[in-house]
Short mmCIF file of C-alpha atoms (C1' of nucleotides) in Angstrom, two decimals:
data_model
loop_
_atom_site.label_atom_id
_atom_site.label_comp_id
_atom_site.label_asym_id
_atom_site.label_seq_id
_atom_site.Cartn_x
_atom_site.Cartn_y
_atom_site.Cartn_z
CA UNK K 1 32.59 -66.71 -50.70
CA UNK K 2 29.26 -65.47 -52.58
CA UNK K 3 28.97 -62.03 -53.01
CA UNK K 4 25.49 -60.15 -53.31
CA UNK K 5 25.53 -59.31 -57.29
CA UNK K 6 24.28 -55.56 -58.04
CA UNK K 7 22.87 -54.41 -60.96
CA UNK K 8 22.94 -50.61 -61.64
CA UNK K 9 20.90 -48.52 -63.03
CA UNK K 10 20.67 -44.80 -64.09
CA UNK K 11 21.42 -42.56 -67.37
CA UNK K 12 24.39 -40.56 -65.53
CA UNK K 13 27.59 -42.90 -66.84
CA UNK K 14 29.25 -40.71 -63.52
CA UNK K 15 27.10 -41.40 -61.00
CA UNK K 16 26.74 -45.61 -61.91
CA UNK K 17 31.04 -45.28 -62.13
CA UNK K 18 31.13 -43.73 -58.32
CA UNK K 19 28.27 -46.30 -57.62
CA UNK K 20 30.52 -48.59 -59.09
CA UNK K 21 34.01 -47.12 -57.19
CA UNK K 22 32.42 -47.16 -54.44
CA UNK K 23 30.43 -50.78 -53.92
CA UNK K 24 33.84 -52.56 -55.27
CA UNK K 25 35.25 -51.12 -51.90
CA UNK K 26 32.96 -53.84 -50.06
CA UNK K 27 34.53 -57.05 -49.95
CA UNK K 28 30.49 -58.61 -50.69
CA UNK K 29 29.31 -56.35 -52.72
CA UNK K 30 30.05 -57.35 -56.78
CA UNK K 31 28.64 -55.36 -59.72
CA UNK K 32 27.31 -57.19 -62.07
CA UNK K 33 26.10 -55.35 -65.01
CA UNK K 34 24.99 -51.57 -65.35
CA UNK K 35 22.00 -50.34 -67.45
CA UNK K 36 21.82 -46.47 -68.64
CA UNK K 37 17.99 -46.26 -69.04
CA UNK K 38 14.99 -48.35 -67.49
CA UNK K 39 14.60 -50.91 -70.72
CA UNK K 40 18.08 -51.90 -70.34
CA UNK K 41 17.74 -52.10 -66.80
CA UNK K 42 14.74 -55.21 -67.63
CA UNK K 43 17.36 -56.49 -70.28
CA UNK K 44 20.25 -56.99 -68.07
CA UNK K 45 18.30 -58.00 -64.94
CA UNK K 46 16.37 -60.85 -67.47
CA UNK K 47 20.22 -62.14 -68.27
CA UNK K 48 22.11 -61.50 -65.16
CA UNK K 49 19.93 -62.37 -62.08
CA UNK K 50 21.75 -60.12 -60.06
CA UNK K 51 20.47 -59.77 -56.47
CA UNK K 52 19.79 -56.27 -55.91
CA UNK K 53 18.94 -53.58 -58.77
CA UNK K 54 19.89 -50.00 -57.51
CA UNK K 55 17.57 -48.17 -60.14
CA UNK K 56 17.37 -44.27 -60.54
CA UNK K 57 14.17 -43.38 -60.99
CA UNK K 58 14.66 -40.78 -63.49
CA UNK K 59 15.70 -42.35 -66.51
CA UNK K 60 15.26 -41.72 -70.77
CA UNK K 61 13.33 -44.61 -71.95
CA UNK K 62 11.39 -46.01 -69.26
CA UNK K 63 11.22 -44.02 -66.23
CA UNK K 64 12.73 -46.22 -62.67
CA UNK K 65 9.13 -47.55 -61.06
CA UNK K 66 7.49 -48.77 -64.77
CA UNK K 67 11.17 -50.36 -65.47
CA UNK K 68 10.20 -52.32 -61.84
CA UNK K 69 7.48 -53.50 -62.50
CA UNK K 70 9.27 -55.12 -65.41
CA UNK K 71 11.85 -56.54 -63.37
CA UNK K 72 9.50 -58.26 -60.70
CA UNK K 73 7.15 -59.22 -63.41
CA UNK K 74 10.42 -60.97 -65.30
CA UNK K 75 11.71 -61.50 -62.13
CA UNK K 76 10.15 -61.57 -59.03
CA UNK K 77 13.32 -62.89 -56.89
CA UNK K 78 14.67 -59.56 -57.25
CA UNK K 79 15.29 -57.22 -55.22
CA UNK K 80 15.03 -53.38 -56.04
CA UNK K 81 16.43 -50.09 -54.56
CA UNK K 82 14.83 -47.11 -55.80
CA UNK K 83 18.00 -44.27 -56.10
CA UNK K 84 16.41 -41.18 -56.26
CA UNK K 85 17.09 -37.71 -56.03
CA UNK K 86 13.41 -36.48 -54.82
CA UNK K 87 11.29 -37.25 -51.79
CA UNK K 88 8.36 -36.56 -52.98
CA UNK K 89 5.80 -38.85 -51.02
CA UNK K 90 3.99 -39.63 -54.42
CA UNK K 91 7.12 -41.46 -55.92
CA UNK K 92 8.08 -43.09 -52.62
CA UNK K 93 4.17 -44.47 -52.76
CA UNK K 94 4.67 -44.88 -56.65
CA UNK K 95 7.99 -46.85 -55.47
CA UNK K 96 6.31 -49.39 -53.09
CA UNK K 97 3.60 -49.94 -55.16
CA UNK K 98 6.54 -51.37 -58.36
CA UNK K 99 7.51 -53.36 -55.80
CA UNK K 100 10.82 -51.98 -54.64
CA UNK K 101 12.01 -53.09 -51.54
CA UNK K 102 13.38 -49.50 -50.34
CA UNK K 103 13.84 -45.68 -51.33
CA UNK K 104 17.14 -44.21 -51.10
CA UNK K 105 18.15 -40.46 -51.63
CA UNK K 106 21.19 -39.50 -53.24
CA UNK K 107 21.56 -37.47 -50.05
CA UNK K 108 22.22 -40.66 -48.23
CA UNK K 109 26.16 -41.75 -47.58
CA UNK K 110 27.65 -44.41 -49.67
CA UNK K 111 27.59 -46.48 -46.03
CA UNK K 112 24.44 -46.63 -45.87
CA UNK K 113 23.35 -47.22 -48.88
CA UNK K 114 25.78 -50.36 -48.86
CA UNK K 115 23.83 -50.81 -45.80
CA UNK K 116 20.59 -50.88 -47.77
CA UNK K 117 21.95 -53.27 -49.89
CA UNK K 118 22.50 -55.90 -47.79
CA UNK K 119 19.44 -55.31 -46.39
CA UNK K 120 17.44 -55.48 -49.12
CA UNK K 121 19.14 -58.81 -49.83
CA UNK K 122 17.78 -60.54 -46.70
CA UNK K 123 14.31 -59.78 -47.88
CA UNK K 124 14.31 -56.90 -45.62
CA UNK K 125 13.44 -53.02 -46.40
CA UNK K 126 14.98 -49.63 -46.35
CA UNK K 127 13.89 -46.14 -46.69
CA UNK K 128 15.95 -43.04 -46.33
CA UNK K 129 15.26 -41.68 -42.58
CA UNK K 130 13.54 -38.26 -44.23
CA UNK K 131 11.39 -40.54 -46.61
CA UNK K 132 10.40 -43.43 -43.64
CA UNK K 133 9.00 -40.31 -41.52
CA UNK K 134 6.97 -39.13 -44.18
CA UNK K 135 5.97 -42.77 -44.79
CA UNK K 136 4.64 -42.97 -41.16
CA UNK K 137 2.90 -40.10 -41.34
CA UNK K 138 0.95 -40.82 -44.26
CA UNK K 139 0.36 -44.80 -43.01
CA UNK K 140 -1.47 -42.40 -40.10
CA UNK K 141 -3.73 -40.47 -42.44
CA UNK K 142 -3.91 -43.35 -44.50
CA UNK K 143 -5.51 -45.36 -41.29
CA UNK K 144 -7.44 -42.30 -39.80
CA UNK K 145 -8.92 -41.87 -43.29
CA UNK K 146 -9.77 -45.94 -44.16
CA UNK K 147 -7.37 -46.64 -46.66
CA UNK K 148 -9.32 -43.27 -49.35
CA UNK K 149 -5.77 -42.78 -50.76
CA UNK K 150 -5.72 -44.77 -53.72
CA UNK K 151 -5.50 -42.73 -56.57
CA UNK K 152 -1.59 -41.55 -56.73
CA UNK K 153 -1.21 -37.66 -55.44
CA UNK K 154 -4.15 -36.19 -56.54
CA UNK K 155 -6.02 -36.91 -52.65
CA UNK K 156 -6.54 -33.13 -53.78
CA UNK K 157 -10.40 -32.09 -55.02
CA UNK K 158 -10.95 -30.71 -57.79
CA UNK K 159 -12.14 -27.54 -56.24
CA UNK K 160 -8.86 -27.89 -54.07
CA UNK K 161 -6.66 -27.94 -57.41
CA UNK K 162 -8.61 -25.39 -58.23
CA UNK K 163 -7.71 -23.35 -55.88
CA UNK K 164 -4.02 -24.49 -55.98
CA UNK K 165 -3.74 -23.17 -59.59
CA UNK K 166 -4.72 -19.51 -59.03
CA UNK K 167 -3.36 -19.27 -55.83
CA UNK K 168 -0.03 -20.07 -57.88
CA UNK K 169 -0.59 -17.88 -60.39
CA UNK K 170 -0.45 -15.19 -58.25
CA UNK K 171 -3.64 -14.23 -57.12
CA UNK K 172 -4.71 -13.17 -53.60
CA UNK K 173 -6.99 -14.97 -51.48
CA UNK K 174 -9.72 -12.39 -52.89
CA UNK K 175 -9.35 -12.81 -56.61
CA UNK K 176 -9.83 -16.43 -55.38
CA UNK K 177 -13.53 -15.19 -54.08
CA UNK K 178 -14.32 -13.61 -57.22
CA UNK K 179 -13.60 -15.71 -59.69
CA UNK K 180 -14.92 -19.07 -58.00
CA UNK K 181 -17.58 -16.88 -56.95
CA UNK K 182 -17.84 -17.61 -52.93
CA UNK K 183 -16.72 -16.54 -49.82
CA UNK K 184 -12.80 -14.90 -49.19
CA UNK K 185 -13.31 -17.39 -46.03
CA UNK K 186 -13.98 -20.78 -48.24
CA UNK K 187 -10.95 -19.48 -50.44
CA UNK K 188 -9.21 -19.47 -47.21
CA UNK K 189 -10.65 -22.97 -46.34
CA UNK K 190 -9.86 -24.99 -49.32
CA UNK K 191 -5.84 -23.37 -48.98
CA UNK K 192 -5.72 -24.30 -45.23
CA UNK K 193 -7.27 -27.85 -46.38
CA UNK K 194 -5.30 -28.03 -49.21
CA UNK K 195 -1.65 -27.22 -47.82
CA UNK K 196 -2.29 -29.75 -44.77
CA UNK K 197 -2.85 -32.33 -47.39
CA UNK K 198 0.23 -31.58 -49.28
CA UNK K 199 2.51 -30.32 -46.06
CA UNK K 200 3.31 -27.65 -47.63
CA UNK K 201 3.08 -24.36 -45.53
CA UNK K 202 4.12 -21.77 -48.11
CA UNK K 203 3.36 -19.90 -51.63
CA UNK K 204 6.36 -20.65 -52.92
CA UNK K 205 6.40 -24.66 -52.01
CA UNK K 206 2.46 -24.78 -53.17
CA UNK K 207 3.69 -22.76 -57.01
CA UNK K 208 6.40 -25.14 -56.99
CA UNK K 209 4.41 -27.94 -56.65
CA UNK K 210 1.93 -26.71 -59.00
CA UNK K 211 4.42 -26.76 -61.55
CA UNK K 212 6.26 -29.84 -60.52
CA UNK K 213 2.83 -31.19 -61.59
CA UNK K 214 1.94 -29.79 -64.27
CA UNK K 215 -1.21 -28.01 -62.85
CA UNK K 216 0.71 -24.69 -64.19
CA UNK K 217 3.59 -23.88 -66.50
CA UNK K 218 6.76 -21.68 -64.86
CA UNK K 219 6.34 -19.09 -67.60
CA UNK K 220 2.28 -18.21 -66.35
CA UNK K 221 2.71 -14.42 -66.49
CA UNK K 222 -1.75 -13.75 -65.49
CA UNK K 223 -2.99 -10.98 -63.58
CA UNK K 224 -0.52 -8.89 -61.48
CA UNK K 225 1.19 -6.89 -63.65
CA UNK C 1 55.26 -33.70 -56.77
CA UNK C 2 51.92 -31.73 -56.48
CA UNK C 3 49.12 -32.15 -57.31
CA UNK C 4 46.12 -30.23 -58.83
CA UNK C 5 43.26 -29.22 -55.70
CA UNK C 6 39.86 -30.00 -56.06
CA UNK C 7 36.69 -28.86 -54.16
CA UNK C 8 34.01 -30.88 -54.94
CA UNK C 9 30.36 -29.07 -54.64
CA UNK C 10 27.15 -31.17 -55.06
CA UNK C 11 24.14 -31.56 -52.71
CA UNK C 12 24.17 -35.34 -53.17
CA UNK C 13 26.18 -36.90 -50.63
CA UNK C 14 26.36 -39.49 -52.93
CA UNK C 15 27.69 -37.77 -56.10
CA UNK C 16 30.43 -36.34 -54.04
CA UNK C 17 31.60 -39.49 -52.53
CA UNK C 18 30.97 -41.19 -55.72
CA UNK C 19 33.32 -38.25 -57.67
CA UNK C 20 36.12 -38.57 -54.51
CA UNK C 21 36.90 -42.03 -55.27
CA UNK C 22 36.80 -41.69 -59.50
CA UNK C 23 39.30 -38.42 -58.08
CA UNK C 24 41.27 -40.13 -55.47
CA UNK C 25 42.23 -43.09 -58.18
CA UNK C 26 44.14 -40.33 -60.29
CA UNK C 27 47.62 -39.74 -58.95
CA UNK C 28 47.69 -35.88 -60.12
CA UNK C 29 44.52 -34.76 -58.23
CA UNK C 30 43.78 -34.73 -54.90
CA UNK C 31 39.92 -33.94 -53.52
CA UNK C 32 40.43 -31.22 -50.78
CA UNK C 33 37.09 -30.29 -49.53
CA UNK C 34 33.33 -30.99 -50.24
CA UNK C 35 30.36 -28.27 -50.72
CA UNK C 36 26.74 -29.36 -50.37
CA UNK C 37 25.18 -26.07 -51.42
CA UNK C 38 26.52 -23.11 -52.96
CA UNK C 39 27.76 -20.46 -50.48
CA UNK C 40 29.58 -24.07 -48.50
CA UNK C 41 31.10 -24.29 -51.93
CA UNK C 42 32.15 -19.68 -51.63
CA UNK C 43 33.11 -20.09 -48.32
CA UNK C 44 35.21 -23.16 -48.53
CA UNK C 45 37.02 -21.80 -51.76
CA UNK C 46 37.60 -18.68 -49.88
CA UNK C 47 39.44 -20.88 -47.27
CA UNK C 48 41.14 -23.74 -49.40
CA UNK C 49 41.85 -22.12 -52.30
CA UNK C 50 41.51 -25.03 -54.47
CA UNK C 51 42.90 -25.01 -58.09
CA UNK C 52 39.54 -26.50 -59.60
CA UNK C 53 36.04 -26.12 -58.28
CA UNK C 54 33.71 -28.78 -59.85
CA UNK C 55 30.26 -27.51 -59.33
CA UNK C 56 26.78 -29.14 -59.76
CA UNK C 57 24.12 -25.88 -60.98
CA UNK C 58 21.01 -27.15 -58.99
CA UNK C 59 21.50 -26.49 -55.70
CA UNK C 60 19.85 -25.54 -53.04
CA UNK C 61 20.59 -22.07 -50.90
CA UNK C 62 22.99 -20.85 -53.51
CA UNK C 63 22.58 -22.46 -56.78
CA UNK C 64 26.06 -23.35 -58.99
CA UNK C 65 26.27 -20.21 -61.12
CA UNK C 66 25.37 -17.53 -58.65
CA UNK C 67 28.35 -19.34 -56.36
CA UNK C 68 30.27 -19.81 -59.34
CA UNK C 69 30.10 -15.26 -59.78
CA UNK C 70 30.98 -15.31 -55.96
CA UNK C 71 34.14 -17.18 -56.12
CA UNK C 72 35.42 -16.07 -58.99
CA UNK C 73 34.89 -12.56 -57.17
CA UNK C 74 36.87 -13.50 -54.69
CA UNK C 75 39.32 -15.67 -55.64
CA UNK C 76 39.74 -15.01 -59.75
CA UNK C 77 42.42 -17.76 -60.29
CA UNK C 78 40.15 -20.23 -59.41
CA UNK C 79 38.85 -22.66 -62.65
CA UNK C 80 34.98 -23.76 -62.43
CA UNK C 81 34.31 -26.71 -63.97
CA UNK C 82 30.09 -26.74 -64.18
CA UNK C 83 28.56 -30.03 -63.58
CA UNK C 84 25.02 -30.69 -64.90
CA UNK C 85 22.69 -32.99 -65.68
CA UNK C 86 21.26 -31.34 -68.55
CA UNK C 87 22.34 -29.80 -71.58
CA UNK C 88 19.97 -26.67 -71.68
CA UNK C 89 21.52 -23.61 -74.31
CA UNK C 90 20.56 -21.48 -71.64
CA UNK C 91 22.41 -22.94 -68.86
CA UNK C 92 25.56 -23.24 -71.21
CA UNK C 93 25.07 -19.75 -71.89
CA UNK C 94 24.86 -18.71 -68.24
CA UNK C 95 27.79 -20.55 -67.08
CA UNK C 96 30.34 -19.23 -69.29
CA UNK C 97 29.01 -15.93 -68.51
CA UNK C 98 29.38 -16.59 -65.25
CA UNK C 99 33.09 -17.02 -65.28
CA UNK C 100 33.18 -21.12 -65.83
CA UNK C 101 35.93 -22.47 -67.85
CA UNK C 102 33.72 -25.80 -68.49
CA UNK C 103 30.79 -27.70 -68.59
CA UNK C 104 30.01 -31.37 -68.06
CA UNK C 105 27.22 -33.72 -68.66
CA UNK C 106 27.18 -36.25 -65.55
CA UNK C 107 26.02 -38.10 -68.58
CA UNK C 108 30.15 -37.89 -69.45
CA UNK C 109 32.53 -40.80 -68.23
CA UNK C 110 35.00 -40.62 -64.82
CA UNK C 111 38.33 -40.12 -67.85
CA UNK C 112 36.62 -37.22 -69.07
CA UNK C 113 35.98 -35.79 -66.22
CA UNK C 114 39.51 -35.93 -65.20
CA UNK C 115 40.75 -35.08 -67.92
CA UNK C 116 38.73 -31.66 -68.11
CA UNK C 117 39.94 -30.83 -64.08
CA UNK C 118 43.73 -30.87 -66.12
CA UNK C 119 42.33 -29.02 -68.74
CA UNK C 120 41.05 -26.11 -67.30
CA UNK C 121 43.78 -26.46 -64.44
CA UNK C 122 45.88 -25.67 -67.49
CA UNK C 123 44.29 -22.48 -68.17
CA UNK C 124 41.80 -24.07 -71.19
CA UNK C 125 38.25 -24.81 -71.34
CA UNK C 126 36.17 -28.38 -71.29
CA UNK C 127 33.25 -28.56 -73.29
CA UNK C 128 31.39 -31.73 -73.06
CA UNK C 129 30.66 -32.90 -76.93
CA UNK C 130 27.33 -32.36 -76.66
CA UNK C 131 26.87 -28.71 -75.17
CA UNK C 132 29.77 -27.46 -77.47
CA UNK C 133 28.10 -28.34 -80.70
CA UNK C 134 25.28 -27.02 -79.33
CA UNK C 135 27.19 -23.93 -78.43
CA UNK C 136 28.54 -23.61 -82.31
CA UNK C 137 25.03 -23.99 -83.21
CA UNK C 138 24.34 -21.06 -81.08
CA UNK C 139 27.34 -18.81 -82.12
CA UNK C 140 26.49 -18.67 -85.31
CA UNK C 141 22.41 -17.75 -84.65
CA UNK C 142 23.85 -14.62 -81.78
CA UNK C 143 25.70 -13.47 -84.66
CA UNK C 144 22.50 -13.72 -87.23
CA UNK C 145 20.38 -12.08 -84.71
CA UNK C 146 23.84 -9.27 -84.43
CA UNK C 147 24.34 -10.00 -80.60
CA UNK C 148 21.46 -8.22 -79.14
CA UNK C 149 20.39 -10.97 -76.84
CA UNK C 150 23.24 -8.87 -73.74
CA UNK C 151 20.82 -8.13 -71.47
CA UNK C 152 18.11 -10.43 -70.64
CA UNK C 153 17.30 -10.89 -66.66
CA UNK C 154 20.28 -9.52 -65.42
CA UNK C 155 19.34 -6.10 -63.93
CA UNK C 156 19.22 -8.44 -60.70
CA UNK C 157 22.41 -7.68 -58.66
CA UNK C 158 23.87 -11.15 -57.38
CA UNK C 159 22.66 -10.03 -53.78
CA UNK C 160 19.51 -10.05 -55.54
CA UNK C 161 19.18 -13.19 -57.52
CA UNK C 162 20.45 -14.68 -54.10
CA UNK C 163 17.78 -13.98 -52.62
CA UNK C 164 15.04 -14.24 -54.57
CA UNK C 165 16.52 -18.19 -54.51
CA UNK C 166 15.43 -18.45 -51.12
CA UNK C 167 12.31 -16.82 -51.36
CA UNK C 168 12.00 -19.27 -54.47
CA UNK C 169 12.47 -22.09 -51.83
CA UNK C 170 10.14 -20.60 -49.41
CA UNK C 171 12.26 -19.37 -47.06
CA UNK C 172 10.34 -16.54 -44.29
CA UNK C 173 12.30 -12.77 -44.76
CA UNK C 174 13.69 -13.40 -40.89
CA UNK C 175 15.00 -17.28 -42.03
CA UNK C 176 16.76 -15.47 -45.50
CA UNK C 177 18.16 -13.26 -42.55
CA UNK C 178 19.95 -15.56 -40.67
CA UNK C 179 21.57 -17.14 -43.98
CA UNK C 180 22.72 -14.35 -45.33
CA UNK C 181 24.15 -12.81 -41.71
CA UNK C 182 22.57 -10.34 -42.28
CA UNK C 183 18.90 -8.00 -41.14
CA UNK C 184 15.81 -8.43 -41.78
CA UNK C 185 15.03 -5.34 -43.04
CA UNK C 186 17.83 -5.93 -45.50
CA UNK C 187 16.19 -9.00 -46.89
CA UNK C 188 13.24 -6.92 -46.83
CA UNK C 189 14.17 -4.30 -48.79
CA UNK C 190 16.33 -6.12 -51.23
CA UNK C 191 12.96 -8.24 -52.03
CA UNK C 192 11.24 -4.75 -52.76
CA UNK C 193 14.05 -4.36 -55.53
CA UNK C 194 14.00 -6.74 -56.94
CA UNK C 195 10.11 -7.61 -57.21
CA UNK C 196 10.21 -3.94 -58.54
CA UNK C 197 13.35 -4.30 -60.73
CA UNK C 198 11.30 -7.63 -61.59
CA UNK C 199 7.35 -5.73 -62.21
CA UNK C 200 6.33 -8.96 -60.06
CA UNK C 201 4.54 -8.24 -56.61
CA UNK C 202 3.85 -12.04 -55.21
CA UNK C 203 6.04 -14.53 -54.09
CA UNK C 204 4.32 -17.01 -56.76
CA UNK C 205 5.30 -14.99 -59.55
CA UNK C 206 9.09 -14.76 -58.18
CA UNK C 207 8.74 -19.01 -57.67
CA UNK C 208 8.18 -19.07 -60.79
CA UNK C 209 10.62 -16.58 -62.74
CA UNK C 210 12.71 -18.41 -60.76
CA UNK C 211 12.61 -21.78 -62.17
CA UNK C 212 11.49 -20.36 -65.33
CA UNK C 213 14.98 -18.71 -65.09
CA UNK C 214 17.12 -21.94 -63.52
CA UNK C 215 17.62 -20.40 -60.61
CA UNK C 216 15.95 -22.68 -59.04
CA UNK C 217 14.15 -26.28 -59.90
CA UNK C 218 10.85 -26.83 -59.67
CA UNK C 219 11.35 -30.23 -57.59
CA UNK C 220 12.96 -28.64 -54.64
CA UNK C 221 12.03 -29.93 -51.08
CA UNK C 222 13.73 -27.51 -49.58
CA UNK C 223 13.23 -26.30 -45.45
CA UNK C 224 9.82 -26.70 -45.08
CA UNK C 225 8.75 -30.87 -44.47
"C1'" DC A 1 -29.71 -44.70 -41.25
"C1'" DG A 2 -25.75 -42.70 -39.05
"C1'" DA A 3 -21.16 -41.25 -40.28
"C1'" DC A 4 -18.02 -39.18 -43.37
"C1'" DC A 5 -16.30 -35.75 -46.68
"C1'" DG A 6 -16.34 -31.87 -49.65
"C1'" DA A 7 -18.43 -27.35 -50.09
"C1'" DT A 8 -19.70 -23.58 -48.01
"C1'" DG A 9 -19.19 -19.36 -44.81
"C1'" DG A 10 -18.05 -17.21 -40.53
"C1'" DG A 11 -14.32 -14.92 -35.48
"C1'" DG A 12 -10.43 -13.91 -34.39
"C1'" DG A 13 -5.82 -13.83 -34.25
"C1'" DA A 14 -0.54 -13.89 -34.29
"C1'" DT A 15 2.85 -13.31 -37.72
"C1'" DA A 16 4.42 -12.27 -42.64
"C1'" DT A 17 4.07 -9.22 -46.67
"C1'" DC A 18 5.15 -5.51 -48.93
"C1'" DC A 19 5.77 -1.20 -49.36
"C1'" DC A 20 6.01 3.81 -47.95
"C1'" DC A 21 9.72 6.82 -45.84
"C1'" DC A 22 14.63 7.98 -44.05
"C1'" DA A 23 19.97 7.78 -43.32
"C1'" DC A 24 25.06 6.15 -44.37
"C1'" DG A 25 29.12 3.91 -46.56
"C1'" DG A 26 31.75 1.86 -50.51
"C1'" DT A 27 33.09 1.56 -55.36
"C1'" DG A 28 32.98 2.45 -59.65
"C1'" DA A 29 32.23 5.78 -63.98
"C1'" DA A 30 30.91 10.11 -66.03
"C1'" DT W 1 34.75 14.67 -57.69
"C1'" DT W 2 30.32 14.34 -58.57
"C1'" DC W 3 26.64 11.46 -59.17
"C1'" DA W 4 24.38 6.71 -59.61
"C1'" DC W 5 24.50 2.35 -57.59
"C1'" DC W 6 24.68 -1.02 -54.20
"C1'" DG W 7 23.96 -3.56 -49.86
"C1'" DT W 8 23.48 -2.64 -45.69
"C1'" DG W 9 20.03 -0.70 -41.25
"C1'" DG W 10 15.59 1.46 -39.65
"C1'" DG W 11 10.13 3.90 -38.46
"C1'" DG W 12 5.72 2.70 -39.59
"C1'" DG W 13 1.67 0.84 -41.75
"C1'" DA W 14 -2.02 -1.25 -44.29
"C1'" DT W 15 -2.92 -5.82 -45.90
"C1'" DA W 16 -2.78 -11.20 -46.68
"C1'" DT W 17 -1.64 -15.30 -44.90
"C1'" DC W 18 -1.70 -18.97 -42.23
"C1'" DC W 19 -4.27 -20.86 -38.51
"C1'" DC W 20 -7.07 -22.20 -34.34
"C1'" DC W 21 -12.06 -22.08 -33.29
"C1'" DC W 22 -16.99 -22.67 -35.31
"C1'" DA W 23 -21.29 -24.00 -38.52
"C1'" DT W 24 -25.08 -26.20 -42.15
"C1'" DC W 25 -26.06 -28.58 -46.37
"C1'" DG W 26 -25.81 -32.28 -49.24
"C1'" DG W 27 -23.97 -36.15 -51.02
"C1'" DT W 28 -22.41 -41.02 -50.87
"C1'" DC W 29 -21.58 -45.30 -48.99
"C1'" DG W 30 -20.93 -48.79 -45.34
#
DNA sequence: CGACCGATGGGGGATATCCCCCACGGTGAA
DNA sequence: TTCACCGTGGGGGATATCCCCCATCGGTCG
């Protein structure tokens, strides 16, 4: 009986070994190799020709998304299944555009991982529930907006990013208004709009987003005092 | 034959399951429970009294270092082994000050993890090689600077850091209150106190502080959605 | 040219924050 | 034992957020 060949790509040996143990308990799955960074993953796919690659995003040398593109360029029949700790829309979107066949969160159970491998091997796609939910939401809005979302996470306008930065620096709406020379209500409106676009509805979340996106640094100690 | 009882604390089910599979192959180790955030870990230690806790640092609700402090306050005989993806000196230092008996990187092999568990169970300490190297370097420099680095940010009480984390994760006062099982007004009071101590008077600033201090990571995507 | 979107500005309201005031019980240190 | 601090809880109030509603103006693109 032919088993599904799998390559593991994750920079944490512990995670690789854990995954290997999990997959080895399945009769129809076979781990044929392990890569500890993106470049190794590409090289090993070329050599071993696994049917499925379980690929972490955050890896040194070459990140998982870039590795996915190179893998598919070299061996288009490979099914890449992204494994990530984060469900950020931008990552998911990038993953799909890179050609990944699925997106798993590390919160998912081992049973789901095995299922996902079988599903993508058969040519279908698999997304963790919370990821799929976000996808559906974004699909709708992209329908409505007529495929306007070409760039990555930058569906924010320049003005909105500007306001976001000031909010994340701890400024009040009226301080932002004074800073930008516009009305308090305009700032409030920008705030509402960017919150809706990002689907983040609290200042803490906006601040984390701004830091994660590099819009500000966590060490800023600006106005307040 | 008595086996070493271990509690796993990590917010990624996949990692927990992988660790469980790895540890279950060892005759002298027994996984007695799994916690998916720091608060659960504290509760489960009180109930299950494991000899060793394998604790991730980056967890929602209550991070691994704070959880370590609370675990050791409740059950001082527990040996806590930190499991982290990062070897940042500050984390290692905090971990030691929190009372952790060891610090493992996720890059380590499953064999080393099992060994580390046995070692800390016997009352000794275990640090991943690259971590230990950094430690030695730091000891020297702290000698040179004459033990000047005692205070840091730690004028916050344990409860205050706990509230700070939840605020920085975007929770409302009343959500925090429900989480901690106390009154809304108590949370409000903690909030006032920690704001006064830090001299930071807005959520954005608190969030940046929490990230800069490693209390949370910028990529946390917790409740909101 | 009409449709859409970004930026601007306003009204209003439910809820939350932020900061005072106050109190009591426990713990640990002086 | 007194004293300080921590955690707990409450009253009240000024201000801000967050989210609706509404509108005008200018540019862009099919």
